Amino acid sequence: MTHSDAKLWAQEQFGQAQLKDPRRTQRLISLATSIANQPGVSVAKLPFSPADMEGAYRFIRNKNINAEDIAEAGFQSTVSRANEHKELLALEDTTTLSFPHRSIKEELGHTNQGDRTRALHVHSTLLFAPQSQTIVGLIEQQRWSRDITKRGQKHQHATRPYKEKESYKWEQASRRVVERLGDKMLDVISVCDREADLFEYLTYKRQHQQRFVVRSMQSRCLEEHAQKLYDYAQALPSVETKALTIPQKGGRKARNVKLDVKYGQVTLKAPANKKEHAGIPVYYVGCLEQGTSKDKLAWHLLTSEPINNVDDAMRIIGYYERRWLIEDFHKVWKSEGTDVESLRLQSKDNLERLSVIYAFVATRLLALRFMKEVDELTKESCEKVLGQKAWKLLWLKLESKTLPKEVPDMGWAYKNLAKLGGWKDTKRTGRASIKVLWEGWFKLQTILEGYELAMSLDH
């Protein structure tokens, strides 16, 4: 989904937007193109003429333009690409967009962390094709603000109807995705972290024959066994050993671990306060760290996918490992790429209109970084992403020698895009950031534009 030409990308994403006036759609494409060319740069600093700058701000402030309509155009673009793939993972996660500035504070909700910062809460669903290792795009996103007057009323949560709880977002996401994909939903596997371990959600997925991989949050009672789920898992034999590197995060050090892989088939028993529900038949896949450490890693995965052998179990673990992509999307959107949390707008509606555009630009940035980090993709021809003229110009700019007979691979392209963006290849600098990569990408597009203009002088 990574067009080297930002305008072509913006046309594909938003060209079918239904905004009640075709001029609004064209303005959206123009604004998205400029943001995609220079992600992380404020609208005020984009290279617009005075008239185009005024048009961009009119679009952002236009009360007749709904952020949902902008998003739906992007979702439908994802639908068209989804049909090209045999199997899809719907990677889901929730994040918070925090905005401490006063101009918009009264319109946003609380975060349970004091009064200083207010936020939008966002639940995103990103489609990923595992067979081709392709980020397909955003297929759903919900945004909401928590009512500041109800902060601290956790005691009322248990009595609130399920559909009025925040946790309904998981089922809501599935309902909206199936509305867009129709029968293609049969090829989609929802991949969710522990927060989705809700009896109502799992019941919905089973009743509607929808596929899922959900990490368990609690050791549930089982219908077939006196043991609870985690005790049952401990008693299962290990069928495989998996090596995994746990990355450094915050105060946690990076470490290499060995995990026992286990699998089985169980029926989750309905909780005491949900006796009206039937039990839920699921397959269980465990990935449990060996050793005696108190903080051992344990992935207890519940899935609709039949697990008949070790290969099936390893495939499910691989699907769950791809869930980090949705977390990375939120990082790229919030700070590392488009820097949406730095927006300073005067109303919540204006903020949502622009943040939705930023979200789709963030998927474009994520796709570029993901291809850099997957070994089999870095070995592919760079011409698939850069195009023939662009990679040749990049070569002539940085290699200072004649063009090679064979097209370089993507690994070469990423390294040189980073260099063009200002990255120094030393042990101290580490890996190039997404911002540096995209700065190099933008500079390359500028070089390409200059080349095209120079060539036009001969005609």
Short mmCIF file of C-alpha atoms in Angstrom, two decimals:
data_model
loop_
_atom_site.label_atom_id
_atom_site.label_comp_id
_atom_site.label_asym_id
_atom_site.label_seq_id
_atom_site.Cartn_x
_atom_site.Cartn_y
_atom_site.Cartn_z
CA MET A 1 0.00 0.00 0.00
CA THR A 2 3.07 2.28 -0.08
CA HIS A 3 2.81 4.41 -3.21
CA SER A 4 6.04 6.32 -3.82
CA ASP A 5 3.87 9.16 -5.13
CA ALA A 6 1.97 10.81 -2.27
CA LYS A 7 -0.71 12.20 -4.57
CA LEU A 8 -1.48 8.76 -6.02
CA TRP A 9 -1.64 7.39 -2.48
CA ALA A 10 -3.99 10.18 -1.32
CA GLN A 11 -6.20 9.68 -4.38
CA GLU A 12 -6.49 5.96 -3.61
CA GLN A 13 -7.26 6.59 0.07
CA PHE A 14 -9.70 9.48 -0.18
CA GLY A 15 -10.76 9.80 -3.81
CA GLN A 16 -14.15 8.22 -3.14
CA ALA A 17 -14.94 10.31 -0.03
CA GLN A 18 -18.62 11.28 0.13
CA LEU A 19 -18.43 14.84 1.47
CA LYS A 20 -21.50 16.27 -0.35
CA ASP A 21 -19.34 18.44 -2.61
CA PRO A 22 -16.60 17.16 -4.97
CA ARG A 23 -14.52 20.26 -4.21
CA ARG A 24 -14.26 19.11 -0.60
CA THR A 25 -12.99 15.73 -1.76
CA GLN A 26 -10.35 17.40 -3.90
CA ARG A 27 -9.32 19.59 -0.96
CA LEU A 28 -9.04 16.46 1.20
CA ILE A 29 -6.78 14.80 -1.39
CA SER A 30 -4.61 17.93 -1.60
CA LEU A 31 -4.30 18.21 2.19
CA ALA A 32 -3.56 14.48 2.62
CA THR A 33 -0.92 14.65 -0.13
CA SER A 34 0.94 17.48 1.59
CA ILE A 35 0.75 15.81 5.02
CA ALA A 36 1.97 12.51 3.53
CA ASN A 37 4.91 14.27 1.91
CA GLN A 38 5.94 15.90 5.19
CA PRO A 39 4.51 13.89 8.11
CA GLY A 40 5.05 15.43 11.51
CA VAL A 41 5.08 18.96 10.07
CA SER A 42 2.24 21.20 11.26
CA VAL A 43 -0.33 22.32 8.69
CA ALA A 44 0.84 25.92 9.15
CA LYS A 45 4.33 24.93 7.92
CA LEU A 46 3.26 22.90 4.89
CA PRO A 47 4.35 24.38 1.51
CA PHE A 48 0.95 25.79 0.55
CA SER A 49 0.23 28.99 -1.32
CA PRO A 50 -1.75 31.53 0.77
CA ALA A 51 -4.95 30.51 -1.02
CA ASP A 52 -4.32 26.78 -0.50
CA MET A 53 -3.44 27.37 3.15
CA GLU A 54 -6.73 29.18 3.68
CA GLY A 55 -8.55 26.35 1.85
CA ALA A 56 -6.88 23.73 4.08
CA TYR A 57 -7.98 25.51 7.26
CA ARG A 58 -11.51 26.02 5.89
CA PHE A 59 -11.67 22.26 5.33
CA ILE A 60 -10.46 21.47 8.86
CA ARG A 61 -12.97 23.92 10.39
CA ASN A 62 -15.93 23.00 8.17
CA LYS A 63 -18.78 21.85 10.44
CA ASN A 64 -20.49 20.22 7.45
CA ILE A 65 -17.64 17.73 7.06
CA ASN A 66 -17.86 14.70 9.35
CA ALA A 67 -14.66 12.97 10.44
CA GLU A 68 -16.51 9.65 10.05
CA ASP A 69 -17.03 10.35 6.33
CA ILE A 70 -13.30 11.01 5.87
CA ALA A 71 -12.49 7.79 7.71
CA GLU A 72 -15.04 5.75 5.75
CA ALA A 73 -13.33 6.66 2.47
CA GLY A 74 -10.08 5.26 3.86
CA PHE A 75 -11.80 2.14 5.19
CA GLN A 76 -13.37 1.44 1.80
CA SER A 77 -9.95 1.79 0.18
CA THR A 78 -8.72 -0.89 2.61
CA VAL A 79 -11.69 -3.09 1.65
CA SER A 80 -10.68 -2.97 -2.03
CA ARG A 81 -7.16 -4.13 -1.14
CA ALA A 82 -8.41 -6.76 1.31
CA ASN A 83 -10.08 -8.66 -1.50
CA GLU A 84 -6.64 -9.32 -3.02
CA HIS A 85 -5.59 -11.51 -0.06
CA LYS A 86 -6.61 -15.03 0.91
CA GLU A 87 -6.28 -14.66 4.70
CA LEU A 88 -6.30 -11.54 6.87
CA LEU A 89 -5.56 -10.68 10.48
CA ALA A 90 -7.63 -7.92 12.08
CA LEU A 91 -5.19 -6.55 14.67
CA GLU A 92 -6.96 -4.55 17.39
CA ASP A 93 -5.87 -2.29 20.23
CA THR A 94 -6.96 0.78 22.20
CA THR A 95 -4.92 3.92 22.83
CA THR A 96 -5.31 7.41 24.25
CA LEU A 97 -4.59 10.67 22.41
CA SER A 98 -3.65 13.16 25.12
CA PHE A 99 -3.95 16.92 24.68
CA PRO A 100 -2.95 19.09 27.67
CA HIS A 101 -3.56 22.51 26.08
CA ARG A 102 -6.42 24.63 27.40
CA SER A 103 -8.10 25.57 24.12
CA ILE A 104 -9.71 22.15 23.74
CA LYS A 105 -9.62 20.80 27.29
CA GLU A 106 -13.31 21.27 28.09
CA GLU A 107 -14.43 19.21 25.09
CA LEU A 108 -12.33 16.14 25.86
CA GLY A 109 -12.72 13.40 28.44
CA HIS A 110 -10.75 12.27 31.47
CA THR A 111 -7.98 9.68 31.56
CA ASN A 112 -8.22 8.64 35.24
CA GLN A 113 -4.91 10.46 35.75
CA GLY A 114 -5.92 13.77 37.25
CA ASP A 115 -7.30 16.94 35.71
CA ARG A 116 -4.23 18.22 33.87
CA THR A 117 -4.59 16.16 30.69
CA ARG A 118 -7.71 15.39 28.71
CA ALA A 119 -7.94 12.85 25.93
CA LEU A 120 -9.67 11.11 23.09
CA HIS A 121 -9.81 7.34 23.45
CA VAL A 122 -9.35 5.42 20.22
CA HIS A 123 -9.87 1.76 19.28
CA SER A 124 -8.23 0.85 15.96
CA THR A 125 -8.40 -2.22 13.73
CA LEU A 126 -5.58 -2.79 11.24
CA LEU A 127 -5.74 -5.46 8.51
CA PHE A 128 -2.60 -7.49 7.87
CA ALA A 129 -2.10 -10.25 5.27
CA PRO A 130 0.18 -12.90 6.85
CA GLN A 131 0.92 -14.88 3.70
CA SER A 132 2.27 -11.90 1.75
CA GLN A 133 3.49 -10.04 4.88
CA THR A 134 1.51 -6.97 3.82
CA ILE A 135 -0.03 -4.19 5.91
CA VAL A 136 -3.36 -3.78 4.10
CA GLY A 137 -4.66 -0.76 6.01
CA LEU A 138 -7.06 0.58 8.63
CA ILE A 139 -10.49 -1.05 8.42
CA GLU A 140 -12.14 0.45 11.53
CA GLN A 141 -11.56 3.08 14.19
CA GLN A 142 -13.73 4.25 17.06
CA ARG A 143 -13.12 7.50 18.95
CA TRP A 144 -14.79 8.67 22.14
CA SER A 145 -14.34 10.89 25.21
CA ARG A 146 -15.04 9.77 28.75
CA ASP A 147 -17.64 11.86 30.59
CA ILE A 148 -15.70 13.95 33.10
CA THR A 149 -18.74 14.04 35.43
CA LYS A 150 -18.68 10.25 35.81
CA ARG A 151 -15.03 9.92 36.76
CA GLY A 152 -14.57 7.73 39.82
CA GLN A 153 -17.87 5.83 39.41
CA LYS A 154 -16.30 2.40 38.96
CA HIS A 155 -18.75 0.91 41.46
CA GLN A 156 -21.54 1.41 38.90
CA HIS A 157 -19.68 -0.48 36.17
CA ALA A 158 -20.99 -3.93 37.13
CA THR A 159 -24.63 -2.88 36.82
CA ARG A 160 -24.24 -1.05 33.51
CA PRO A 161 -25.62 -2.88 30.43
CA TYR A 162 -22.90 -4.54 28.32
CA LYS A 163 -23.56 -2.39 25.24
CA GLU A 164 -23.09 0.78 27.32
CA LYS A 165 -19.67 -0.27 28.60
CA GLU A 166 -16.38 0.72 26.98
CA SER A 167 -15.58 -2.98 26.64
CA TYR A 168 -18.32 -3.28 24.00
CA LYS A 169 -15.80 -1.65 21.63
CA TRP A 170 -14.43 -5.12 20.69
CA GLU A 171 -17.78 -6.41 19.50
CA GLN A 172 -18.63 -3.05 17.93
CA ALA A 173 -15.42 -3.21 15.91
CA SER A 174 -16.28 -6.69 14.61
CA ARG A 175 -19.81 -5.61 13.69
CA ARG A 176 -18.52 -2.65 11.69
CA VAL A 177 -15.79 -4.67 9.96
CA VAL A 178 -18.29 -7.32 8.83
CA GLU A 179 -20.57 -4.55 7.49
CA ARG A 180 -17.71 -3.43 5.25
CA LEU A 181 -16.25 -6.79 4.27
CA GLY A 182 -19.41 -8.91 3.96
CA ASP A 183 -18.56 -12.52 3.05
CA LYS A 184 -14.84 -11.67 3.06
CA MET A 185 -15.14 -11.73 6.86
CA LEU A 186 -14.86 -15.52 6.57
CA ASP A 187 -11.16 -14.98 5.78
CA VAL A 188 -10.55 -12.63 8.72
CA ILE A 189 -9.09 -13.61 12.11
CA SER A 190 -9.46 -11.01 14.88
CA VAL A 191 -6.26 -10.85 16.97
CA CYS A 192 -6.69 -9.18 20.36
CA ASP A 193 -4.84 -8.79 23.64
CA ARG A 194 -6.08 -9.65 27.13
CA GLU A 195 -8.56 -6.78 27.35
CA ALA A 196 -10.76 -8.64 24.82
CA ASP A 197 -11.09 -11.69 27.08
CA LEU A 198 -14.77 -10.95 27.70
CA PHE A 199 -17.34 -13.73 27.88
CA GLU A 200 -19.85 -11.64 25.92
CA TYR A 201 -17.35 -10.88 23.16
CA LEU A 202 -16.21 -14.49 22.80
CA THR A 203 -19.86 -15.58 22.76
CA TYR A 204 -20.60 -13.10 19.97
CA LYS A 205 -17.64 -14.32 17.90
CA ARG A 206 -18.68 -17.96 18.27
CA GLN A 207 -22.37 -17.34 17.59
CA HIS A 208 -21.53 -15.48 14.37
CA GLN A 209 -18.92 -18.01 13.19
CA GLN A 210 -16.22 -15.34 13.30
CA ARG A 211 -12.57 -16.34 13.71
CA PHE A 212 -10.39 -15.06 16.54
CA VAL A 213 -7.17 -15.32 18.56
CA VAL A 214 -7.55 -13.71 22.00
CA ARG A 215 -4.99 -13.74 24.78
CA SER A 216 -6.59 -14.90 28.02
CA MET A 217 -6.68 -12.46 30.92
CA GLN A 218 -8.03 -14.82 33.58
CA SER A 219 -7.88 -18.49 34.47
CA ARG A 220 -11.48 -19.36 33.62
CA CYS A 221 -13.44 -22.35 34.85
CA LEU A 222 -13.75 -25.19 32.34
CA GLU A 223 -16.74 -27.44 31.73
CA GLU A 224 -14.69 -30.61 31.16
CA HIS A 225 -12.25 -30.27 34.06
CA ALA A 226 -12.24 -29.50 37.76
CA GLN A 227 -9.10 -27.45 37.06
CA LYS A 228 -9.15 -23.88 35.87
CA LEU A 229 -7.61 -22.94 32.52
CA TYR A 230 -4.08 -22.11 33.67
CA ASP A 231 -3.82 -25.20 35.88
CA TYR A 232 -5.03 -27.28 32.94
CA ALA A 233 -2.35 -25.63 30.78
CA GLN A 234 0.43 -26.47 33.25
CA ALA A 235 -0.53 -30.14 33.10
CA LEU A 236 -0.38 -30.28 29.29
CA PRO A 237 2.75 -31.78 27.72
CA SER A 238 5.15 -29.49 25.88
CA VAL A 239 5.12 -30.27 22.16
CA GLU A 240 7.71 -27.74 21.01
CA THR A 241 10.22 -25.19 22.31
CA LYS A 242 10.18 -21.64 20.99
CA ALA A 243 13.01 -19.12 21.39
CA LEU A 244 12.00 -15.48 21.80
CA THR A 245 13.77 -12.19 22.46
CA ILE A 246 11.81 -9.93 24.81
CA PRO A 247 12.79 -6.35 23.92
CA GLN A 248 13.81 -3.71 26.42
CA LYS A 249 10.89 -1.55 27.56
CA GLY A 250 10.98 1.13 30.23
CA GLY A 251 12.86 -0.31 33.19
CA ARG A 252 12.65 -3.85 31.81
CA LYS A 253 15.86 -5.22 30.34
CA ALA A 254 15.92 -7.14 27.07
CA ARG A 255 16.30 -10.89 27.52
CA ASN A 256 16.25 -14.13 25.56
CA VAL A 257 13.78 -16.77 26.74
CA LYS A 258 12.75 -20.31 25.87
CA LEU A 259 9.04 -21.09 25.81
CA ASP A 260 7.15 -24.37 26.04
CA VAL A 261 4.42 -24.68 23.41
CA LYS A 262 1.24 -26.56 24.40
CA TYR A 263 -2.22 -26.98 22.95
CA GLY A 264 -5.59 -28.51 23.72
CA GLN A 265 -9.35 -28.16 23.34
CA VAL A 266 -11.65 -26.91 26.11
CA THR A 267 -15.05 -25.38 26.80
CA LEU A 268 -15.06 -22.15 28.81
CA LYS A 269 -17.70 -22.28 31.53
CA ALA A 270 -20.06 -19.32 31.86
CA PRO A 271 -19.28 -17.10 34.89
CA ALA A 272 -21.65 -17.24 37.86
CA ASN A 273 -23.18 -13.85 36.93
CA LYS A 274 -23.79 -14.96 33.32
CA LYS A 275 -25.56 -18.28 33.80
CA GLU A 276 -27.83 -17.50 30.84
CA HIS A 277 -24.83 -17.96 28.51
CA ALA A 278 -23.82 -21.34 27.13
CA GLY A 279 -20.25 -22.56 27.46
CA ILE A 280 -17.81 -21.49 24.73
CA PRO A 281 -15.84 -24.22 22.92
CA VAL A 282 -12.33 -22.99 22.04
CA TYR A 283 -8.92 -24.32 21.17
CA TYR A 284 -6.16 -23.44 23.60
CA VAL A 285 -2.55 -22.62 22.66
CA GLY A 286 -0.02 -21.95 25.40
CA CYS A 287 3.41 -20.36 25.07
CA LEU A 288 4.92 -20.53 28.56
CA GLU A 289 8.39 -19.49 29.66
CA GLN A 290 10.61 -22.18 31.14
CA GLY A 291 12.34 -21.69 34.47
CA THR A 292 11.39 -20.48 37.94
CA SER A 293 11.35 -16.69 37.50
CA LYS A 294 8.46 -14.86 39.20
CA ASP A 295 7.84 -12.75 36.10
CA LYS A 296 7.74 -15.54 33.55
CA LEU A 297 6.16 -14.78 30.19
CA ALA A 298 2.91 -16.66 29.63
CA TRP A 299 0.75 -16.40 26.55
CA HIS A 300 -2.51 -18.25 27.11
CA LEU A 301 -4.25 -17.96 23.73
CA LEU A 302 -7.88 -18.79 23.00
CA THR A 303 -8.80 -19.38 19.37
CA SER A 304 -11.55 -20.50 17.06
CA GLU A 305 -8.95 -22.05 14.73
CA PRO A 306 -8.70 -25.87 14.88
CA ILE A 307 -5.40 -26.99 16.45
CA ASN A 308 -4.57 -30.53 15.37
CA ASN A 309 -0.78 -30.49 15.50
CA VAL A 310 2.33 -28.51 16.38
CA ASP A 311 2.30 -26.60 13.09
CA ASP A 312 -1.23 -25.34 13.79
CA ALA A 313 -0.19 -24.19 17.27
CA MET A 314 2.92 -22.40 15.96
CA ARG A 315 0.84 -20.67 13.29
CA ILE A 316 -1.49 -19.23 15.96
CA ILE A 317 1.47 -18.03 18.02
CA GLY A 318 2.85 -16.37 14.89
CA TYR A 319 -0.47 -14.61 14.34
CA TYR A 320 -0.48 -13.33 17.91
CA GLU A 321 3.10 -12.07 17.52
CA ARG A 322 1.91 -9.84 14.67
CA ARG A 323 -0.34 -7.99 17.14
CA TRP A 324 2.58 -5.65 17.92
CA LEU A 325 1.91 -3.99 14.57
CA ILE A 326 -1.24 -2.28 15.88
CA GLU A 327 0.73 -0.97 18.86
CA ASP A 328 3.40 0.29 16.48
CA PHE A 329 0.71 1.96 14.37
CA HIS A 330 -0.46 3.91 17.42
CA LYS A 331 3.14 4.94 18.22
CA VAL A 332 3.72 6.14 14.65
CA TRP A 333 0.41 8.01 14.68
CA LYS A 334 0.88 9.59 18.10
CA SER A 335 4.53 10.56 18.24
CA GLU A 336 7.13 8.77 16.09
CA GLY A 337 5.65 9.68 12.71
CA THR A 338 2.72 12.05 12.27
CA ASP A 339 2.92 13.38 15.85
CA VAL A 340 -0.86 13.77 16.15
CA GLU A 341 -0.65 14.60 19.87
CA SER A 342 1.15 17.85 19.02
CA LEU A 343 -1.93 19.22 17.22
CA ARG A 344 -3.23 22.49 18.65
CA LEU A 345 -6.76 23.07 17.38
CA GLN A 346 -9.64 25.03 18.84
CA SER A 347 -12.36 22.36 18.84
CA LYS A 348 -12.78 18.62 19.21
CA ASP A 349 -14.45 18.35 15.77
CA ASN A 350 -11.52 20.09 14.06
CA LEU A 351 -9.13 17.81 15.93
CA GLU A 352 -10.97 14.68 14.81
CA ARG A 353 -11.11 15.73 11.15
CA LEU A 354 -7.34 16.23 11.02
CA SER A 355 -6.40 13.30 13.26
CA VAL A 356 -8.28 10.90 10.96
CA ILE A 357 -6.19 12.05 7.98
CA TYR A 358 -3.07 11.64 10.11
CA ALA A 359 -4.16 8.08 10.99
CA PHE A 360 -4.10 6.96 7.37
CA VAL A 361 -0.79 8.73 6.76
CA ALA A 362 0.53 6.79 9.78
CA THR A 363 -0.40 3.47 8.13
CA ARG A 364 1.71 4.53 5.14
CA LEU A 365 4.67 5.27 7.42
CA LEU A 366 4.16 1.99 9.27
CA ALA A 367 4.19 0.02 6.01
CA LEU A 368 7.56 1.51 5.09
CA ARG A 369 9.09 0.68 8.48
CA PHE A 370 7.60 -2.81 8.57
CA MET A 371 9.16 -3.70 5.22
CA LYS A 372 12.51 -2.55 6.62
CA GLU A 373 12.26 -4.92 9.60
CA VAL A 374 11.22 -8.15 7.87
CA ASP A 375 14.19 -10.05 6.45
CA GLU A 376 12.40 -11.61 3.50
CA LEU A 377 11.01 -8.22 2.45
CA THR A 378 14.36 -6.43 2.65
CA LYS A 379 15.69 -8.87 0.05
CA GLU A 380 13.04 -7.92 -2.51
CA SER A 381 13.73 -5.52 -5.37
CA CYS A 382 13.55 -1.88 -4.27
CA GLU A 383 11.89 -1.05 -7.59
CA LYS A 384 8.60 -2.38 -6.16
CA VAL A 385 8.48 0.54 -3.74
CA LEU A 386 10.71 3.29 -5.12
CA GLY A 387 10.15 2.92 -8.84
CA GLN A 388 12.90 2.74 -11.48
CA LYS A 389 13.77 6.44 -11.72
CA ALA A 390 13.75 6.99 -7.96
CA TRP A 391 16.15 4.19 -7.02
CA LYS A 392 18.56 5.21 -9.80
CA LEU A 393 18.56 8.82 -8.59
CA LEU A 394 19.14 7.60 -5.01
CA TRP A 395 22.07 5.50 -6.22
CA LEU A 396 23.65 8.38 -8.14
CA LYS A 397 23.15 10.73 -5.20
CA LEU A 398 24.81 8.53 -2.55
CA GLU A 399 26.90 5.82 -4.17
CA SER A 400 29.00 8.03 -6.48
CA LYS A 401 29.53 5.26 -9.00
CA THR A 402 27.89 3.90 -12.13
CA LEU A 403 24.49 2.26 -11.91
CA PRO A 404 24.49 -1.49 -11.22
CA LYS A 405 23.16 -3.99 -13.75
CA GLU A 406 20.87 -5.57 -11.15
CA VAL A 407 18.28 -3.62 -9.17
CA PRO A 408 19.35 -3.25 -5.49
CA ASP A 409 17.23 -4.80 -2.76
CA MET A 410 15.06 -3.01 -0.21
CA GLY A 411 17.72 -3.39 2.47
CA TRP A 412 20.02 -1.15 0.40
CA ALA A 413 17.17 1.30 -0.23
CA TYR A 414 16.26 1.66 3.46
CA LYS A 415 19.85 2.25 4.51
CA ASN A 416 20.34 4.93 1.88
CA LEU A 417 16.98 6.59 2.47
CA ALA A 418 18.03 6.88 6.11
CA LYS A 419 21.36 8.41 5.09
CA LEU A 420 19.54 10.87 2.84
CA GLY A 421 17.40 11.77 5.85
CA GLY A 422 20.46 12.56 7.96
CA TRP A 423 21.15 9.22 9.69
CA LYS A 424 24.79 8.34 10.40
CA ASP A 425 25.75 4.68 10.13
CA THR A 426 27.59 4.32 13.44
CA LYS A 427 27.27 2.05 16.48
CA ARG A 428 26.19 4.99 18.63
CA THR A 429 23.26 6.09 16.46
CA GLY A 430 21.54 2.68 16.34
CA ARG A 431 18.67 2.05 13.94
CA ALA A 432 17.20 4.84 11.84
CA SER A 433 13.90 6.20 13.17
CA ILE A 434 10.71 6.36 11.14
CA LYS A 435 11.04 10.16 10.97
CA VAL A 436 14.55 9.92 9.51
CA LEU A 437 13.43 7.34 6.94
CA TRP A 438 10.53 9.51 5.88
CA GLU A 439 12.70 12.63 5.70
CA GLY A 440 14.94 10.71 3.30
CA TRP A 441 11.88 9.59 1.35
CA PHE A 442 10.68 13.18 1.04
CA LYS A 443 14.11 14.40 -0.11
CA LEU A 444 14.19 11.66 -2.73
CA GLN A 445 10.78 12.74 -4.02
CA THR A 446 12.11 16.32 -4.26
CA ILE A 447 15.09 15.07 -6.28
CA LEU A 448 12.74 13.09 -8.52
CA GLU A 449 10.51 16.12 -9.05
CA GLY A 450 13.55 18.22 -9.99
CA TYR A 451 14.63 15.53 -12.46
CA GLU A 452 11.18 15.46 -14.07
CA LEU A 453 11.14 19.26 -14.38
CA ALA A 454 14.62 19.27 -15.94
CA MET A 455 13.57 16.62 -18.46
CA SER A 456 10.50 18.64 -19.41
CA LEU A 457 12.75 21.52 -20.53
CA ASP A 458 13.83 19.41 -23.50
CA HIS A 459 10.26 19.15 -24.82
#
